[in-house]
PDB file of C-alpha atoms in Angstrom:
ATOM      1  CA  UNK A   1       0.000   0.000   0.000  1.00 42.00           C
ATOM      2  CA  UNK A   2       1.334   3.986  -0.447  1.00 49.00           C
ATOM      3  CA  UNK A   3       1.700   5.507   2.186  1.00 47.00           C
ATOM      4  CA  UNK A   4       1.836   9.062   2.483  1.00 50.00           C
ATOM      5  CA  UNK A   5       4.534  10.910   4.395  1.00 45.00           C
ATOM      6  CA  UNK A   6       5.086  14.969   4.618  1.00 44.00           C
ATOM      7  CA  UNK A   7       8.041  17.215   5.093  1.00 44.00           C
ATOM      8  CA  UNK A   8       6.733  19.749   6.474  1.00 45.00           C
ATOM      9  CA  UNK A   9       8.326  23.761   4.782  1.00 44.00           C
ATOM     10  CA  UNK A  10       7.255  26.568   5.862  1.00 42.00           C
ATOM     11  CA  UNK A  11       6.658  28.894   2.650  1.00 40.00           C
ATOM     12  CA  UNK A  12       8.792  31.903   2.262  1.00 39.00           C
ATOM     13  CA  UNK A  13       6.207  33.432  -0.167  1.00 39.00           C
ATOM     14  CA  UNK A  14       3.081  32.977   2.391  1.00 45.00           C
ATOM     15  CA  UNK A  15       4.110  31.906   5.241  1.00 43.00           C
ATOM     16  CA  UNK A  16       1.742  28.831   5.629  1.00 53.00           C
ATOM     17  CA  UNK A  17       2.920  24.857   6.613  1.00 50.00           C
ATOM     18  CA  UNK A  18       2.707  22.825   3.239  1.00 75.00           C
ATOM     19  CA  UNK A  19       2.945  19.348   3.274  1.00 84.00           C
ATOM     20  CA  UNK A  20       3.214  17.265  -0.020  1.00 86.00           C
ATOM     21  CA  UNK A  21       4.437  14.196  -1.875  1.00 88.00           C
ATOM     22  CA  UNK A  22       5.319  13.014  -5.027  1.00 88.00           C
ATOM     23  CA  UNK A  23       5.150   9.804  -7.446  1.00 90.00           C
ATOM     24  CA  UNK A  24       7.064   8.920 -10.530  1.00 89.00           C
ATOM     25  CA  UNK A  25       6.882   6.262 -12.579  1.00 90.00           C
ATOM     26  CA  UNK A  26       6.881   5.080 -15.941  1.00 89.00           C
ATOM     27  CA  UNK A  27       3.865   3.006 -17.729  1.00 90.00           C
ATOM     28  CA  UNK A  28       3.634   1.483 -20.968  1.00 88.00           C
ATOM     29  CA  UNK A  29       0.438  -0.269 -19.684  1.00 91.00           C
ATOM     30  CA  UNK A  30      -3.379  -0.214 -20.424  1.00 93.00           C
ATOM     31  CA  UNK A  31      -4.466   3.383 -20.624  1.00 93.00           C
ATOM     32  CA  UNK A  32      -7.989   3.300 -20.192  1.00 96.00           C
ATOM     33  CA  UNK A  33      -7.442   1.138 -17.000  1.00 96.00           C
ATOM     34  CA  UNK A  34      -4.597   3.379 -15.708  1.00 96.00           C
ATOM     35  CA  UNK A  35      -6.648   6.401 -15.982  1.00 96.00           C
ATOM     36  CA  UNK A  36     -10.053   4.814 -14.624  1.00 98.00           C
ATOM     37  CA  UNK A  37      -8.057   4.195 -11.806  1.00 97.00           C
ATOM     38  CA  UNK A  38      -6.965   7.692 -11.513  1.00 97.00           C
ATOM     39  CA  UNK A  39     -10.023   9.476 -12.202  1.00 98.00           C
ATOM     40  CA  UNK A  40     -11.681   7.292  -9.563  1.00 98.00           C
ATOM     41  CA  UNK A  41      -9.261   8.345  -7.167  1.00 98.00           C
ATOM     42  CA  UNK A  42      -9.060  12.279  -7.949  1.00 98.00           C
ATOM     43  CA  UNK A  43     -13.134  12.016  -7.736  1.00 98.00           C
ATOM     44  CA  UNK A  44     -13.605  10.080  -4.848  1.00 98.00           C
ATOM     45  CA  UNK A  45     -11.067  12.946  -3.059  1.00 98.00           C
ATOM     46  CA  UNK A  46     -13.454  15.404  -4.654  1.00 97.00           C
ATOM     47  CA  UNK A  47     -16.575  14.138  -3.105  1.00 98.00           C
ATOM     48  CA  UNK A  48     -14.990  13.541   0.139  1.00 98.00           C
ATOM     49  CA  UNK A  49     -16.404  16.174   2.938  1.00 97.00           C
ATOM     50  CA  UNK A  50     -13.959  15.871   5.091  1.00 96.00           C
ATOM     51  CA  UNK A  51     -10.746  16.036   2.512  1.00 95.00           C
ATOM     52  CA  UNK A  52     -12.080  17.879  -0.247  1.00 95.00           C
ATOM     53  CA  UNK A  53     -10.464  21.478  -0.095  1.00 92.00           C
ATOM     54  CA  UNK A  54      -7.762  20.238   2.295  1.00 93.00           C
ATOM     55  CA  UNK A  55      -5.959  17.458  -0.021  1.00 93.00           C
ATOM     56  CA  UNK A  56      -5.313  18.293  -3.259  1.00 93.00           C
ATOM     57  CA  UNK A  57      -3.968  15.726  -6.014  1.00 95.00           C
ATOM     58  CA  UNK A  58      -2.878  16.326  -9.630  1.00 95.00           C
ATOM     59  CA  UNK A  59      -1.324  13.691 -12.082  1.00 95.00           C
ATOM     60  CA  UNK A  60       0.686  14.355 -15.336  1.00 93.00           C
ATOM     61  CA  UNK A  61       2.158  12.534 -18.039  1.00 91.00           C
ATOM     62  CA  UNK A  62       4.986  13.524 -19.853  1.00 90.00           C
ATOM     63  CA  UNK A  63       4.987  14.422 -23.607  1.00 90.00           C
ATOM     64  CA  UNK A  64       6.697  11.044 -24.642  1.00 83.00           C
ATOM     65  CA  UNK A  65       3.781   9.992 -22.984  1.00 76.00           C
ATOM     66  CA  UNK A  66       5.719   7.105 -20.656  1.00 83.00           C
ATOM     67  CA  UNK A  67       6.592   9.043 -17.266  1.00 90.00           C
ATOM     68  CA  UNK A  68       3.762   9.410 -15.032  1.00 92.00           C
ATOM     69  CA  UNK A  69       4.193  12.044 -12.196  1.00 91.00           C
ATOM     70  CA  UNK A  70       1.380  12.476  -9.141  1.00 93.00           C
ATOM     71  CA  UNK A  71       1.919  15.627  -6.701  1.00 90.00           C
ATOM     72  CA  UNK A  72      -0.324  15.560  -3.695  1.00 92.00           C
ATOM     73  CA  UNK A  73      -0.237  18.911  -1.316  1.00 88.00           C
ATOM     74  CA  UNK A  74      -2.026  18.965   2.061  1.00 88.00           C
ATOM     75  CA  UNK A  75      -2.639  21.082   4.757  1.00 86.00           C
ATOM     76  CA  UNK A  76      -2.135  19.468   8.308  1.00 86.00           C
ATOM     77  CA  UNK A  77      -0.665  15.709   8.454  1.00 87.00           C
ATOM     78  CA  UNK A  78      -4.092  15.172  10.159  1.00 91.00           C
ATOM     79  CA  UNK A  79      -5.632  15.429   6.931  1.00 92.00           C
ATOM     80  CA  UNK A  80      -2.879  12.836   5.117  1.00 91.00           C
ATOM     81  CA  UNK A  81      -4.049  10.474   8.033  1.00 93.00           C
ATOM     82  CA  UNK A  82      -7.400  10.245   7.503  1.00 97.00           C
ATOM     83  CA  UNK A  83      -7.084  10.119   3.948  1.00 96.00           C
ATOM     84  CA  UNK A  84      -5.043   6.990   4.455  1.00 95.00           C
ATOM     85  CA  UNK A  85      -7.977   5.850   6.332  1.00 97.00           C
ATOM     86  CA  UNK A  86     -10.576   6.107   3.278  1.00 98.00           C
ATOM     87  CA  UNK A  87     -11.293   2.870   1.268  1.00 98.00           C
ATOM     88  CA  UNK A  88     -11.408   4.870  -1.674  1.00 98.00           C
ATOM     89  CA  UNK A  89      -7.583   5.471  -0.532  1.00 97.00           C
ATOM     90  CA  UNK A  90      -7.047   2.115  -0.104  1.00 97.00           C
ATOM     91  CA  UNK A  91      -8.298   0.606  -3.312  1.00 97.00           C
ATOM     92  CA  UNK A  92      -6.621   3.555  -5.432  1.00 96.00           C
ATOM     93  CA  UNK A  93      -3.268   2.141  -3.542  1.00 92.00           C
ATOM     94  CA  UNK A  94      -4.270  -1.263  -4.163  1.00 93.00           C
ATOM     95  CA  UNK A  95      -5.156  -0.658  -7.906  1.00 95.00           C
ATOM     96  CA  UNK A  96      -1.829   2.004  -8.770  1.00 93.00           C
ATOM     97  CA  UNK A  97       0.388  -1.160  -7.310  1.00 90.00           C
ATOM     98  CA  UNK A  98      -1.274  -3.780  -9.362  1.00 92.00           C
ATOM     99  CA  UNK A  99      -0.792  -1.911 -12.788  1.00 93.00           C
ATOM    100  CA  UNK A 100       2.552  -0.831 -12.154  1.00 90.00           C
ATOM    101  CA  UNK A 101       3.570  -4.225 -10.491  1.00 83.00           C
ATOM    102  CA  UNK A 102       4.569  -3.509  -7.177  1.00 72.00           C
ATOM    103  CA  UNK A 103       6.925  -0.401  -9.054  1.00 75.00           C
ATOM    104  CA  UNK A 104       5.682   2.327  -6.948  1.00 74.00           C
ATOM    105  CA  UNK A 105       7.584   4.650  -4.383  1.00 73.00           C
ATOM    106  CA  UNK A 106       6.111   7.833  -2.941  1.00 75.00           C
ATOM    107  CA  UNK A 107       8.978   9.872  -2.015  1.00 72.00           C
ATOM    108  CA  UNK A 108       8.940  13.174   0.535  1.00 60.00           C
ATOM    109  CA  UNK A 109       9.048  16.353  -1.467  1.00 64.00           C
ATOM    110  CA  UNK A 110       9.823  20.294  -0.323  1.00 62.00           C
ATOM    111  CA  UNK A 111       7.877  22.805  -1.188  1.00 68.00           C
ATOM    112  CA  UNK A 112      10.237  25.926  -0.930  1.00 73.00           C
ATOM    113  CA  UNK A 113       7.598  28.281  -3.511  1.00 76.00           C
ATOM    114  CA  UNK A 114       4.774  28.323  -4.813  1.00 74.00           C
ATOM    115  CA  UNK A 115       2.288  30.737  -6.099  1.00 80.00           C
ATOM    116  CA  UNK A 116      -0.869  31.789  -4.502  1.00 78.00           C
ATOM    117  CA  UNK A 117      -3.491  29.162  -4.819  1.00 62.00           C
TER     118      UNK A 117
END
């Protein structure tokens, strides 16, 4: 399963905690299955009361069209916890580790800027 850890930075632009983390990968797999699986996942944060506002996720492919980047930003690591909880979390994890065969590592990013939101 990912699991989502945070480096906490304190912005020098706004001054607010941001805590984030980041995917890469490559896939050369099934794209309508890869991006279900996405779209689930981004929709299912969407519709989420408690996370929606607070979590945000975006996913990008590269022009070649192979590498496969996710950035997720949050505000509190409260919020990355009970995101973890979700099963909509879970079966995203699940589903991400199956297509890419067990290829996946989340690593700990810094955010040192960014612009306002």
């Amino acid at each position: 399963m990912c699991v989502l850890v945070s480096q906490t930075v304190r912005s020098k632009t706004s001054g607010h905690y941001m805590h984030g983390a980041t995917v890469q990968y490559e896939f050369s797999g099934d794209e309508a299955k890869w991006d279900a699986v996405i779209a689930a996942f981004v929709q299912a944060i969407d519709s989420d009361p408690d996370v929606s506002g607070l979590f945000t996720y975006r996913v990008t492919r590269t022009l070649d069209g192979n590498k496969r980047i996710h950035w997720a930003q949050w505000d509190v690591p409260e919020t990355a916890q009970l995101l973890q909880t979700r099963d909509y979390f879970k079966s995203f994890s699940v589903k991400l580790q199956e297509l890419l065969e067990g290829k996946l590592e989340p690593a700990v990013v810094s955010i040192l800027h960014k612009t306002k939101d």
